mmCIF file of C-alpha atoms and ligand atoms in Angstrom:
data_model
loop_
_atom_site.group_PDB
_atom_site.id
_atom_site.type_symbol
_atom_site.label_atom_id
_atom_site.label_comp_id
_atom_site.label_asym_id
_atom_site.label_seq_id
_atom_site.Cartn_x
_atom_site.Cartn_y
_atom_site.Cartn_z
ATOM 1 C CA MET A 1 -3.916 79.429 233.942
ATOM 2 C CA ILE A 2 -0.920 78.035 232.060
ATOM 3 C CA PRO A 3 1.049 81.201 231.196
ATOM 4 C CA ILE A 4 2.643 81.853 227.804
ATOM 5 C CA SER A 5 5.868 82.769 229.565
ATOM 6 C CA LYS A 6 7.144 82.539 233.095
ATOM 7 C CA VAL A 7 10.057 84.155 234.874
ATOM 8 C CA HIS A 8 11.582 82.145 237.668
ATOM 9 C CA LEU A 9 15.041 83.126 238.884
ATOM 10 C CA GLY A 10 16.598 80.870 241.481
ATOM 11 C CA ARG A 11 18.780 81.142 244.548
ATOM 12 C CA GLU A 12 21.986 81.528 242.547
ATOM 13 C CA VAL A 13 20.653 84.719 240.951
ATOM 14 C CA GLU A 14 19.446 86.072 244.290
ATOM 15 C CA GLU A 15 22.837 85.506 245.847
ATOM 16 C CA LEU A 16 24.818 87.039 243.008
ATOM 17 C CA VAL A 17 22.552 90.116 242.878
ATOM 18 C CA LEU A 18 22.965 90.571 246.611
ATOM 19 C CA GLU A 19 26.722 90.237 246.268
ATOM 20 C CA VAL A 20 26.775 92.973 243.607
ATOM 21 C CA LEU A 21 24.512 95.213 245.707
ATOM 22 C CA ARG A 22 26.846 94.872 248.647
ATOM 23 C CA SER A 23 29.966 95.416 246.510
ATOM 24 C CA GLY A 24 29.012 99.018 245.834
ATOM 25 C CA THR A 25 29.757 98.632 242.092
ATOM 26 C CA ILE A 26 26.188 98.792 240.894
ATOM 27 C CA ALA A 27 26.723 100.416 237.474
ATOM 28 C CA GLN A 28 28.855 98.789 234.734
ATOM 29 C CA GLY A 29 31.697 96.812 236.286
ATOM 30 C CA PRO A 30 33.324 93.378 236.490
ATOM 31 C CA ARG A 31 30.076 91.358 236.258
ATOM 32 C CA VAL A 32 29.243 92.964 232.925
ATOM 33 C CA ALA A 33 32.739 92.077 231.685
ATOM 34 C CA GLU A 34 32.230 88.513 232.921
ATOM 35 C CA LEU A 35 28.880 88.240 231.148
ATOM 36 C CA GLU A 36 30.396 89.531 227.897
ATOM 37 C CA LYS A 37 33.222 87.054 228.092
ATOM 38 C CA LEU A 38 31.079 84.048 228.935
ATOM 39 C CA PHE A 39 28.477 84.810 226.276
ATOM 40 C CA ALA A 40 31.245 85.310 223.694
ATOM 41 C CA THR A 41 32.764 81.936 224.580
ATOM 42 C CA LEU A 42 29.446 80.090 224.507
ATOM 43 C CA ASN A 43 28.441 81.792 221.247
ATOM 44 C CA ASP A 44 31.827 81.290 219.603
ATOM 45 C CA SER A 45 32.067 85.042 218.951
ATOM 46 C CA ARG A 46 35.280 87.099 219.149
ATOM 47 C CA HIS A 47 33.612 89.982 220.977
ATOM 48 C CA VAL A 48 30.433 90.641 222.917
ATOM 49 C CA VAL A 49 29.419 94.117 224.074
ATOM 50 C CA ALA A 50 26.657 94.390 226.689
ATOM 51 C CA VAL A 51 24.131 97.206 226.489
ATOM 52 C CA ASN A 52 21.002 98.247 228.363
ATOM 53 C CA ASN A 53 18.397 96.544 226.160
ATOM 54 C CA GLY A 54 17.876 94.726 222.878
ATOM 55 C CA THR A 55 16.562 97.788 221.065
ATOM 56 C CA THR A 56 19.724 99.675 222.005
ATOM 57 C CA ALA A 57 21.752 96.723 220.722
ATOM 58 C CA LEU A 58 20.109 97.151 217.296
ATOM 59 C CA ILE A 59 20.534 100.940 217.339
ATOM 60 C CA ALA A 60 24.214 100.702 218.305
ATOM 61 C CA ALA A 61 24.927 97.976 215.724
ATOM 62 C CA LEU A 62 23.420 100.123 212.965
ATOM 63 C CA ALA A 63 25.137 103.274 214.279
ATOM 64 C CA VAL A 64 28.546 101.630 213.826
ATOM 65 C CA LEU A 65 27.776 101.272 210.108
ATOM 66 C CA ASP A 66 27.406 105.068 209.646
ATOM 67 C CA LEU A 67 24.215 104.965 207.604
ATOM 68 C CA LYS A 68 23.271 108.137 205.724
ATOM 69 C CA PRO A 69 19.757 109.391 205.003
ATOM 70 C CA GLY A 70 18.496 107.530 201.949
ATOM 71 C CA ASP A 71 20.507 104.387 202.703
ATOM 72 C CA GLU A 72 18.237 101.357 202.793
ATOM 73 C CA VAL A 73 17.974 98.536 205.311
ATOM 74 C CA ILE A 74 16.034 95.420 204.289
ATOM 75 C CA THR A 75 14.264 93.584 207.084
ATOM 76 C CA SER A 76 11.172 91.528 207.911
ATOM 77 C CA PRO A 77 7.688 93.039 208.283
ATOM 78 C CA PHE A 78 6.838 90.185 210.670
ATOM 79 C CA THR A 79 8.730 91.228 213.772
ATOM 80 C CA PHE A 80 8.577 93.175 216.999
ATOM 81 C CA VAL A 81 8.424 96.932 216.504
ATOM 82 C CA ALA A 82 11.917 97.431 217.953
ATOM 83 C CA THR A 83 13.409 96.195 214.665
ATOM 84 C CA LEU A 84 11.681 98.984 212.743
ATOM 85 C CA ASN A 85 12.201 101.666 215.395
ATOM 86 C CA ALA A 86 15.931 100.937 215.570
ATOM 87 C CA ILE A 87 16.311 101.407 211.813
ATOM 88 C CA LEU A 88 14.336 104.661 211.895
ATOM 89 C CA ALA A 89 16.484 105.900 214.800
ATOM 90 C CA THR A 90 19.536 105.785 212.512
ATOM 91 C CA GLY A 91 17.853 107.960 209.887
ATOM 92 C CA ALA A 92 17.941 105.213 207.246
ATOM 93 C CA THR A 93 15.060 104.021 205.087
ATOM 94 C CA VAL A 94 13.483 100.632 205.735
ATOM 95 C CA ARG A 95 12.312 98.132 203.116
ATOM 96 C CA PHE A 96 10.391 94.954 203.905
ATOM 97 C CA ALA A 97 10.992 91.578 202.270
ATOM 98 C CA ASP A 98 8.371 88.841 202.460
ATOM 99 C CA ILE A 99 8.858 85.891 204.787
ATOM 100 C CA SER A 100 8.979 82.160 204.254
ATOM 101 C CA ARG A 101 6.153 80.015 205.664
ATOM 102 C CA HIS A 102 8.686 77.420 206.740
ATOM 103 C CA ASP A 103 10.734 79.500 209.166
ATOM 104 C CA PHE A 104 8.741 82.776 209.564
ATOM 105 C CA CYS A 105 11.953 84.663 208.654
ATOM 106 C CA VAL A 106 12.801 86.760 205.587
ATOM 107 C CA ASP A 107 12.685 84.830 202.320
ATOM 108 C CA PRO A 108 16.053 85.271 200.534
ATOM 109 C CA ASP A 109 14.364 85.467 197.096
ATOM 110 C CA SER A 110 12.254 88.353 198.295
ATOM 111 C CA VAL A 111 15.291 90.047 199.869
ATOM 112 C CA ALA A 112 17.233 89.754 196.587
ATOM 113 C CA LYS A 113 14.422 91.491 194.672
ATOM 114 C CA LEU A 114 14.634 94.565 196.925
ATOM 115 C CA VAL A 115 18.395 95.049 196.679
ATOM 116 C CA ASN A 116 19.335 98.192 194.730
ATOM 117 C CA GLU A 117 22.132 100.781 194.685
ATOM 118 C CA ARG A 118 20.861 102.399 197.909
ATOM 119 C CA THR A 119 20.816 99.151 199.919
ATOM 120 C CA ARG A 120 23.422 99.037 202.682
ATOM 121 C CA VAL A 121 22.260 96.521 205.291
ATOM 122 C CA LEU A 122 20.358 93.229 205.428
ATOM 123 C CA MET A 123 18.705 92.788 208.794
ATOM 124 C CA PRO A 124 17.154 89.328 209.150
ATOM 125 C CA VAL A 125 15.123 88.589 212.291
ATOM 126 C CA HIS A 126 15.631 85.097 213.721
ATOM 127 C CA LEU A 127 12.024 84.814 214.800
ATOM 128 C CA TYR A 128 10.790 82.476 217.543
ATOM 129 C CA GLY A 129 14.273 81.039 218.106
ATOM 130 C CA GLN A 130 15.090 79.705 214.628
ATOM 131 C CA THR A 131 17.568 81.479 212.343
ATOM 132 C CA ALA A 132 16.791 82.780 208.902
ATOM 133 C CA ASP A 133 18.455 81.100 205.897
ATOM 134 C CA MET A 134 21.859 82.628 206.634
ATOM 135 C CA ALA A 135 23.691 80.823 203.825
ATOM 136 C CA ARG A 136 21.623 82.567 201.167
ATOM 137 C CA ILE A 137 21.386 85.868 203.022
ATOM 138 C CA SER A 138 25.169 85.942 203.427
ATOM 139 C CA GLN A 139 25.552 85.164 199.746
ATOM 140 C CA ILE A 140 23.296 88.096 198.783
ATOM 141 C CA ALA A 141 25.243 90.348 201.163
ATOM 142 C CA ASN A 142 28.608 89.266 199.724
ATOM 143 C CA GLU A 143 27.529 89.655 196.109
ATOM 144 C CA ASN A 144 26.257 93.176 196.740
ATOM 145 C CA ASP A 145 28.786 94.376 199.313
ATOM 146 C CA LEU A 146 26.175 94.741 202.062
ATOM 147 C CA LYS A 147 26.480 94.505 205.836
ATOM 148 C CA ILE A 148 24.426 92.089 207.934
ATOM 149 C CA VAL A 149 22.875 93.005 211.268
ATOM 150 C CA GLU A 150 21.068 90.038 212.826
ATOM 151 C CA ASP A 151 18.084 90.693 215.058
ATOM 152 C CA ALA A 152 18.728 87.674 217.266
ATOM 153 C CA ALA A 153 16.649 89.048 220.154
ATOM 154 C CA GLN A 154 14.751 85.741 220.345
ATOM 155 C CA ALA A 155 17.490 83.382 219.243
ATOM 156 C CA HIS A 156 20.308 83.090 221.791
ATOM 157 C CA PHE A 157 22.547 80.194 220.705
ATOM 158 C CA ALA A 158 20.319 79.182 217.804
ATOM 159 C CA LYS A 159 22.449 77.825 214.989
ATOM 160 C CA PHE A 160 22.500 77.673 211.212
ATOM 161 C CA GLU A 161 24.684 74.869 209.841
ATOM 162 C CA GLY A 162 26.525 74.696 213.139
ATOM 163 C CA ARG A 163 27.328 78.405 213.342
ATOM 164 C CA ALA A 164 25.597 80.379 216.079
ATOM 165 C CA ALA A 165 23.301 83.341 215.459
ATOM 166 C CA GLY A 166 25.217 86.575 215.767
ATOM 167 C CA ASN A 167 28.255 85.287 213.863
ATOM 168 C CA TRP A 168 26.944 86.005 210.362
ATOM 169 C CA GLY A 169 27.100 89.740 210.861
ATOM 170 C CA ILE A 170 26.705 91.978 213.885
ATOM 171 C CA GLY A 171 24.414 90.030 216.234
ATOM 172 C CA CYS A 172 21.888 91.724 218.519
ATOM 173 C CA PHE A 173 20.386 89.836 221.442
ATOM 174 C CA SER A 174 17.751 90.908 223.964
ATOM 175 C CA LEU A 175 17.756 89.972 227.637
ATOM 176 C CA TYR A 176 14.247 91.281 228.261
ATOM 177 C CA ALA A 177 12.257 89.538 231.006
ATOM 178 C CA THR A 178 10.385 87.100 228.761
ATOM 179 C CA LYS A 179 13.256 86.099 226.466
ATOM 180 C CA ASN A 180 14.960 82.687 226.827
ATOM 181 C CA ILE A 181 17.618 84.289 229.007
ATOM 182 C CA THR A 182 17.080 87.531 230.828
ATOM 183 C CA SER A 183 18.523 90.319 232.891
ATOM 184 C CA GLY A 184 15.151 92.059 233.304
ATOM 185 C CA GLU A 185 16.184 94.606 230.698
ATOM 186 C CA GLY A 186 19.411 94.118 228.792
ATOM 187 C CA GLY A 187 21.057 93.493 225.443
ATOM 188 C CA LEU A 188 24.187 91.936 223.969
ATOM 189 C CA ILE A 189 25.957 92.658 220.692
ATOM 190 C CA SER A 190 28.251 90.064 219.137
ATOM 191 C CA THR A 191 30.864 90.694 216.466
ATOM 192 C CA ASN A 192 33.928 88.993 215.070
ATOM 193 C CA ASP A 193 35.340 92.333 213.854
ATOM 194 C CA ASP A 194 37.811 94.024 216.219
ATOM 195 C CA ALA A 195 37.127 97.515 214.868
ATOM 196 C CA VAL A 196 33.353 97.128 215.231
ATOM 197 C CA ALA A 197 33.733 95.925 218.827
ATOM 198 C CA ASP A 198 36.012 98.829 219.665
ATOM 199 C CA LYS A 199 33.604 101.354 218.168
ATOM 200 C CA LEU A 200 30.657 99.803 220.005
ATOM 201 C CA ARG A 201 32.464 100.092 223.347
ATOM 202 C CA VAL A 202 33.296 103.763 222.775
ATOM 203 C CA LEU A 203 29.792 104.527 221.474
ATOM 204 C CA ARG A 204 28.223 102.861 224.531
ATOM 205 C CA ASN A 205 30.152 105.132 226.860
ATOM 206 C CA GLN A 206 29.387 108.671 225.579
ATOM 207 C CA GLY A 207 32.058 108.381 222.892
ATOM 208 C CA MET A 208 34.775 108.209 225.557
ATOM 209 C CA ARG A 209 37.723 105.871 225.620
ATOM 210 C CA GLN A 210 39.367 107.975 228.283
ATOM 211 C CA ARG A 211 37.438 110.227 230.601
ATOM 212 C CA TYR A 212 36.425 113.494 228.914
ATOM 213 C CA GLN A 213 38.223 112.571 225.699
ATOM 214 C CA TYR A 214 35.356 112.334 223.234
ATOM 215 C CA GLU A 215 36.016 110.491 219.977
ATOM 216 C CA MET A 216 32.497 110.456 218.592
ATOM 217 C CA ALA A 217 29.003 111.562 219.500
ATOM 218 C CA GLY A 218 28.127 108.609 221.707
ATOM 219 C CA ASN A 219 25.405 107.765 224.146
ATOM 220 C CA ASN A 220 24.855 105.969 227.423
ATOM 221 C CA TYR A 221 24.044 102.404 226.429
ATOM 222 C CA ARG A 222 25.674 100.785 229.455
ATOM 223 C CA MET A 223 24.383 97.711 231.263
ATOM 224 C CA THR A 224 24.687 97.526 235.055
ATOM 225 C CA ASP A 225 26.401 94.832 237.102
ATOM 226 C CA LEU A 226 23.033 94.189 238.762
ATOM 227 C CA GLN A 227 21.593 93.217 235.379
ATOM 228 C CA ALA A 228 24.632 91.087 234.561
ATOM 229 C CA ALA A 229 24.261 89.310 237.922
ATOM 230 C CA VAL A 230 20.667 88.385 237.034
ATOM 231 C CA CYS A 231 21.772 86.909 233.715
ATOM 232 C CA LEU A 232 25.077 85.198 234.489
ATOM 233 C CA PRO A 233 23.792 82.133 236.394
ATOM 234 C CA GLN A 234 21.274 81.417 233.615
ATOM 235 C CA LEU A 235 24.035 80.820 231.072
ATOM 236 C CA GLY A 236 25.230 77.737 232.932
ATOM 237 C CA ALA A 237 21.751 76.230 232.726
ATOM 238 C CA TYR A 238 21.071 77.234 229.133
ATOM 239 C CA SER A 239 21.482 73.899 227.388
ATOM 240 C CA ARG A 240 19.036 72.291 229.819
ATOM 241 C CA LEU A 241 16.548 75.073 229.138
ATOM 242 C CA VAL A 242 16.755 74.518 225.380
ATOM 243 C CA GLU A 243 16.481 70.745 225.794
ATOM 244 C CA SER A 244 13.277 71.101 227.772
ATOM 245 C CA ARG A 245 11.788 73.635 225.347
ATOM 246 C CA LYS A 246 12.667 71.317 222.470
ATOM 247 C CA ARG A 247 11.071 68.362 224.242
ATOM 248 C CA ASN A 248 7.946 70.424 224.936
ATOM 249 C CA ALA A 249 7.756 71.456 221.273
ATOM 250 C CA GLU A 250 8.020 67.803 220.221
ATOM 251 C CA THR A 251 5.302 66.784 222.667
ATOM 252 C CA LEU A 252 2.979 69.508 221.375
ATOM 253 C CA SER A 253 3.673 68.587 217.745
ATOM 254 C CA HIS A 254 3.067 64.914 218.437
ATOM 255 C CA GLY A 255 -0.200 65.652 220.241
ATOM 256 C CA LEU A 256 -1.455 68.066 217.575
ATOM 257 C CA ARG A 257 -0.278 66.164 214.479
ATOM 258 C CA ASP A 258 -3.750 65.102 213.332
ATOM 259 C CA VAL A 259 -5.636 68.325 213.977
ATOM 260 C CA GLN A 260 -7.099 69.619 210.697
ATOM 261 C CA GLY A 261 -6.434 73.220 209.749
ATOM 262 C CA ILE A 262 -3.434 74.028 211.876
ATOM 263 C CA HIS A 263 0.139 74.134 210.653
ATOM 264 C CA LEU A 264 2.764 73.146 213.175
ATOM 265 C CA PRO A 265 6.191 74.802 213.500
ATOM 266 C CA ARG A 266 9.199 72.778 212.387
ATOM 267 C CA GLU A 267 12.888 72.755 213.042
ATOM 268 C CA ILE A 268 14.429 72.941 209.584
ATOM 269 C CA ALA A 269 17.288 70.514 208.833
ATOM 270 C CA GLY A 270 20.640 72.149 209.566
ATOM 271 C CA ARG A 271 19.212 74.628 212.063
ATOM 272 C CA ASP A 272 19.209 74.375 215.842
ATOM 273 C CA HIS A 273 15.922 75.909 216.991
ATOM 274 C CA VAL A 274 15.909 77.219 220.558
ATOM 275 C CA TRP A 275 12.098 77.378 220.756
ATOM 276 C CA HIS A 276 11.570 80.845 222.127
ATOM 277 C CA GLN A 277 8.010 80.455 220.815
ATOM 278 C CA TYR A 278 5.962 77.529 219.513
ATOM 279 C CA THR A 279 3.770 79.113 216.869
ATOM 280 C CA ILE A 280 0.965 77.484 214.928
ATOM 281 C CA VAL A 281 -0.821 78.915 211.890
ATOM 282 C CA VAL A 282 -4.589 78.483 211.755
ATOM 283 C CA ASP A 283 -6.367 78.110 208.391
ATOM 284 C CA GLU A 284 -10.045 77.950 207.325
ATOM 285 C CA ARG A 285 -10.236 74.175 207.733
ATOM 286 C CA PHE A 286 -9.832 74.586 211.473
ATOM 287 C CA GLY A 287 -13.341 76.020 211.674
ATOM 288 C CA LYS A 288 -12.389 78.852 214.020
ATOM 289 C CA THR A 289 -10.377 82.007 213.589
ATOM 290 C CA ARG A 290 -7.147 82.622 215.454
ATOM 291 C CA GLU A 291 -9.020 84.979 217.814
ATOM 292 C CA GLU A 292 -11.737 82.386 218.463
ATOM 293 C CA LEU A 293 -9.124 79.732 219.149
ATOM 294 C CA ALA A 294 -7.288 82.051 221.579
ATOM 295 C CA ALA A 295 -10.555 82.707 223.432
ATOM 296 C CA ALA A 296 -11.409 78.987 223.550
ATOM 297 C CA LEU A 297 -7.956 78.202 224.934
ATOM 298 C CA GLU A 298 -8.273 80.943 227.512
ATOM 299 C CA ALA A 299 -11.576 79.414 228.663
ATOM 300 C CA ARG A 300 -9.725 76.118 229.144
ATOM 301 C CA GLY A 301 -6.951 77.685 231.185
ATOM 302 C CA VAL A 302 -4.328 78.042 228.453
ATOM 303 C CA SER A 303 -2.746 81.402 227.617
ATOM 304 C CA SER A 304 -1.613 82.065 224.082
ATOM 305 C CA GLY A 305 -0.223 85.043 222.196
ATOM 306 C CA SER A 306 -0.131 86.467 218.678
ATOM 307 C CA TYR A 307 3.425 87.453 217.845
ATOM 308 C CA TYR A 308 2.698 89.538 215.879
ATOM 309 C CA PRO A 309 -0.950 90.270 215.080
ATOM 310 C CA ARG A 310 -0.227 92.850 212.345
ATOM 311 C CA LEU A 311 2.645 93.648 210.043
ATOM 312 C CA VAL A 312 5.069 95.913 211.874
ATOM 313 C CA HIS A 313 4.469 98.912 209.585
ATOM 314 C CA ASP A 314 0.674 98.570 209.581
ATOM 315 C CA TYR A 315 0.014 101.399 212.058
ATOM 316 C CA ASP A 316 -0.934 105.032 211.479
ATOM 317 C CA CYS A 317 2.287 106.328 213.011
ATOM 318 C CA TYR A 318 4.353 104.736 210.197
ATOM 319 C CA ARG A 319 1.961 105.139 207.290
ATOM 320 C CA ASN A 320 3.054 108.585 206.161
ATOM 321 C CA ASP A 321 6.722 108.258 207.042
ATOM 322 C CA PRO A 322 8.670 108.508 203.777
ATOM 323 C CA ARG A 323 11.431 106.363 205.277
ATOM 324 C CA VAL A 324 9.038 103.426 205.664
ATOM 325 C CA VAL A 325 8.682 101.954 202.165
ATOM 326 C CA ILE A 326 5.995 99.319 201.983
ATOM 327 C CA ASP A 327 6.103 96.558 199.380
ATOM 328 C CA GLU A 328 3.565 93.755 199.139
ATOM 329 C CA THR A 329 4.404 90.853 201.451
ATOM 330 C CA PRO A 330 1.456 88.456 201.056
ATOM 331 C CA VAL A 331 2.911 85.552 203.044
ATOM 332 C CA ALA A 332 3.759 87.762 206.004
ATOM 333 C CA ALA A 333 0.304 89.391 205.863
ATOM 334 C CA GLN A 334 -1.435 86.031 205.874
ATOM 335 C CA ILE A 335 0.651 84.649 208.721
ATOM 336 C CA ALA A 336 0.269 87.787 210.852
ATOM 337 C CA ALA A 337 -3.499 87.310 210.581
ATOM 338 C CA SER A 338 -3.462 83.647 211.563
ATOM 339 C CA CYS A 339 -0.502 82.853 213.854
ATOM 340 C CA LEU A 340 -0.885 81.845 217.475
ATOM 341 C CA SER A 341 1.876 80.957 219.911
ATOM 342 C CA LEU A 342 1.228 78.283 222.536
ATOM 343 C CA PRO A 343 3.170 77.906 225.802
ATOM 344 C CA VAL A 344 6.452 75.994 225.266
ATOM 345 C CA HIS A 345 8.569 77.276 228.174
ATOM 346 C CA GLN A 346 10.727 75.131 230.414
ATOM 347 C CA TYR A 347 8.363 75.261 233.403
ATOM 348 C CA LEU A 348 5.559 73.308 231.710
ATOM 349 C CA THR A 349 4.742 69.952 233.284
ATOM 350 C CA ASP A 350 3.581 66.856 231.393
ATOM 351 C CA SER A 351 0.108 67.596 232.644
ATOM 352 C CA ASP A 352 0.315 71.198 231.334
ATOM 353 C CA LEU A 353 1.353 69.867 227.934
ATOM 354 C CA SER A 354 -1.562 67.457 227.754
ATOM 355 C CA THR A 355 -3.912 70.237 228.896
ATOM 356 C CA ILE A 356 -2.667 72.411 226.011
ATOM 357 C CA VAL A 357 -3.057 69.624 223.428
ATOM 358 C CA THR A 358 -6.535 68.703 224.675
ATOM 359 C CA ALA A 359 -7.602 72.346 224.758
ATOM 360 C CA VAL A 360 -6.599 72.862 221.101
ATOM 361 C CA LYS A 361 -8.330 69.641 220.020
ATOM 362 C CA GLU A 362 -11.522 70.465 221.910
ATOM 363 C CA SER A 363 -11.508 73.998 220.520
ATOM 364 C CA ALA A 364 -11.434 72.554 217.017
ATOM 365 C CA THR A 365 -14.641 70.590 217.461
ATOM 366 C CA ARG A 366 -16.662 72.718 219.828
HETATM 367 C C1 PLP V 1 12.481 91.656 222.265
HETATM 368 C C2 PLP V 1 12.820 92.012 220.865
HETATM 369 C C3 PLP V 1 13.559 93.167 220.543
HETATM 370 C C4 PLP V 1 13.874 94.249 221.519
HETATM 371 O O1 PLP V 1 14.505 93.884 222.663
HETATM 372 P P1 PLP V 1 14.281 94.731 224.023
HETATM 373 O O2 PLP V 1 15.297 94.143 224.927
HETATM 374 O O3 PLP V 1 12.878 94.502 224.459
HETATM 375 O O4 PLP V 1 14.570 96.156 223.712
HETATM 376 C C5 PLP V 1 13.919 93.353 219.220
HETATM 377 N N1 PLP V 1 13.579 92.490 218.255
HETATM 378 C C6 PLP V 1 12.850 91.394 218.510
HETATM 379 C C7 PLP V 1 12.507 90.457 217.393
HETATM 380 C C8 PLP V 1 12.426 91.124 219.815
HETATM 381 O O5 PLP V 1 11.693 90.032 220.061
#
């Protein structure tokens, strides 16, 4: 089977993890500080604060903004559930803007329509490794005095007009096992605001700047040096990883260009896509549903995934929650029902890529 994602950590990671294990500093220590510093440099961010996972990154970023019950956060309905859960954890109300078919991220026109006197935060999700339209989202935020929290869990070092994800507001990255870079579990928060960074560091550590001097009701959001040691060596190899994902995406798009009824993902001009996922959209002309295509691919040895098969709020546990306000988002609904991600990761061989292309083509006709 060609897997949809693959984790392969090399010798350098093994050695650094062993070094940390033997050092005796296995909770937060110098390796976490090193990871924060290196990521900040590579991302062109003033500050990076490491936390224990990407969901925590979102929760902490929102917590810094002191949202009150009734305050509204506008986000995408086409995302991983962590985006929604993090907003609910702060006590705020969530509103969903529709997405654009071109980038699978929130459509600025739809965001603008939802803004009202209760709106406090815009929370775009840079889905699949490509940023949302941050020029227009920033403009809406500026005009209405709103904060931006970027869910960049899938978009490490993706760029919009040359500026990296996480620099348009408070940026939240995940280092979960299947993300482009990983620490097993882990998260990073980027900010160019000194006060926000300071508050995040105190919040992460039980509200303490000095031992037993509590400044706020904090939490334990700390990352361990073991996690940082898993991640650090990957940063040096990151540009190669993106190059190979980009090349794989181009090979898939070239091979699939004439297949009727599937829409191929595109890197929009001015954006640097990091290809966390390569996601096609299947329409009626293809002759098979998304589920039938996934099954046909599986039979030919190709794994695929639907990220995400339903809108994030479309589950019983959210339906009667008064803080989950559901507006019509027809584009997102249609794409959730018909999207399918194909393997694009850096471990694919040329032969894997031609297997994937052939499998999709054969599935279309048989
Ligand atoms: C992975 C992911 C998260 C959550 O990150 P974890 O590290 O798994 O907690 C949040 N948002 C999106 C869009 C994600 O893909």
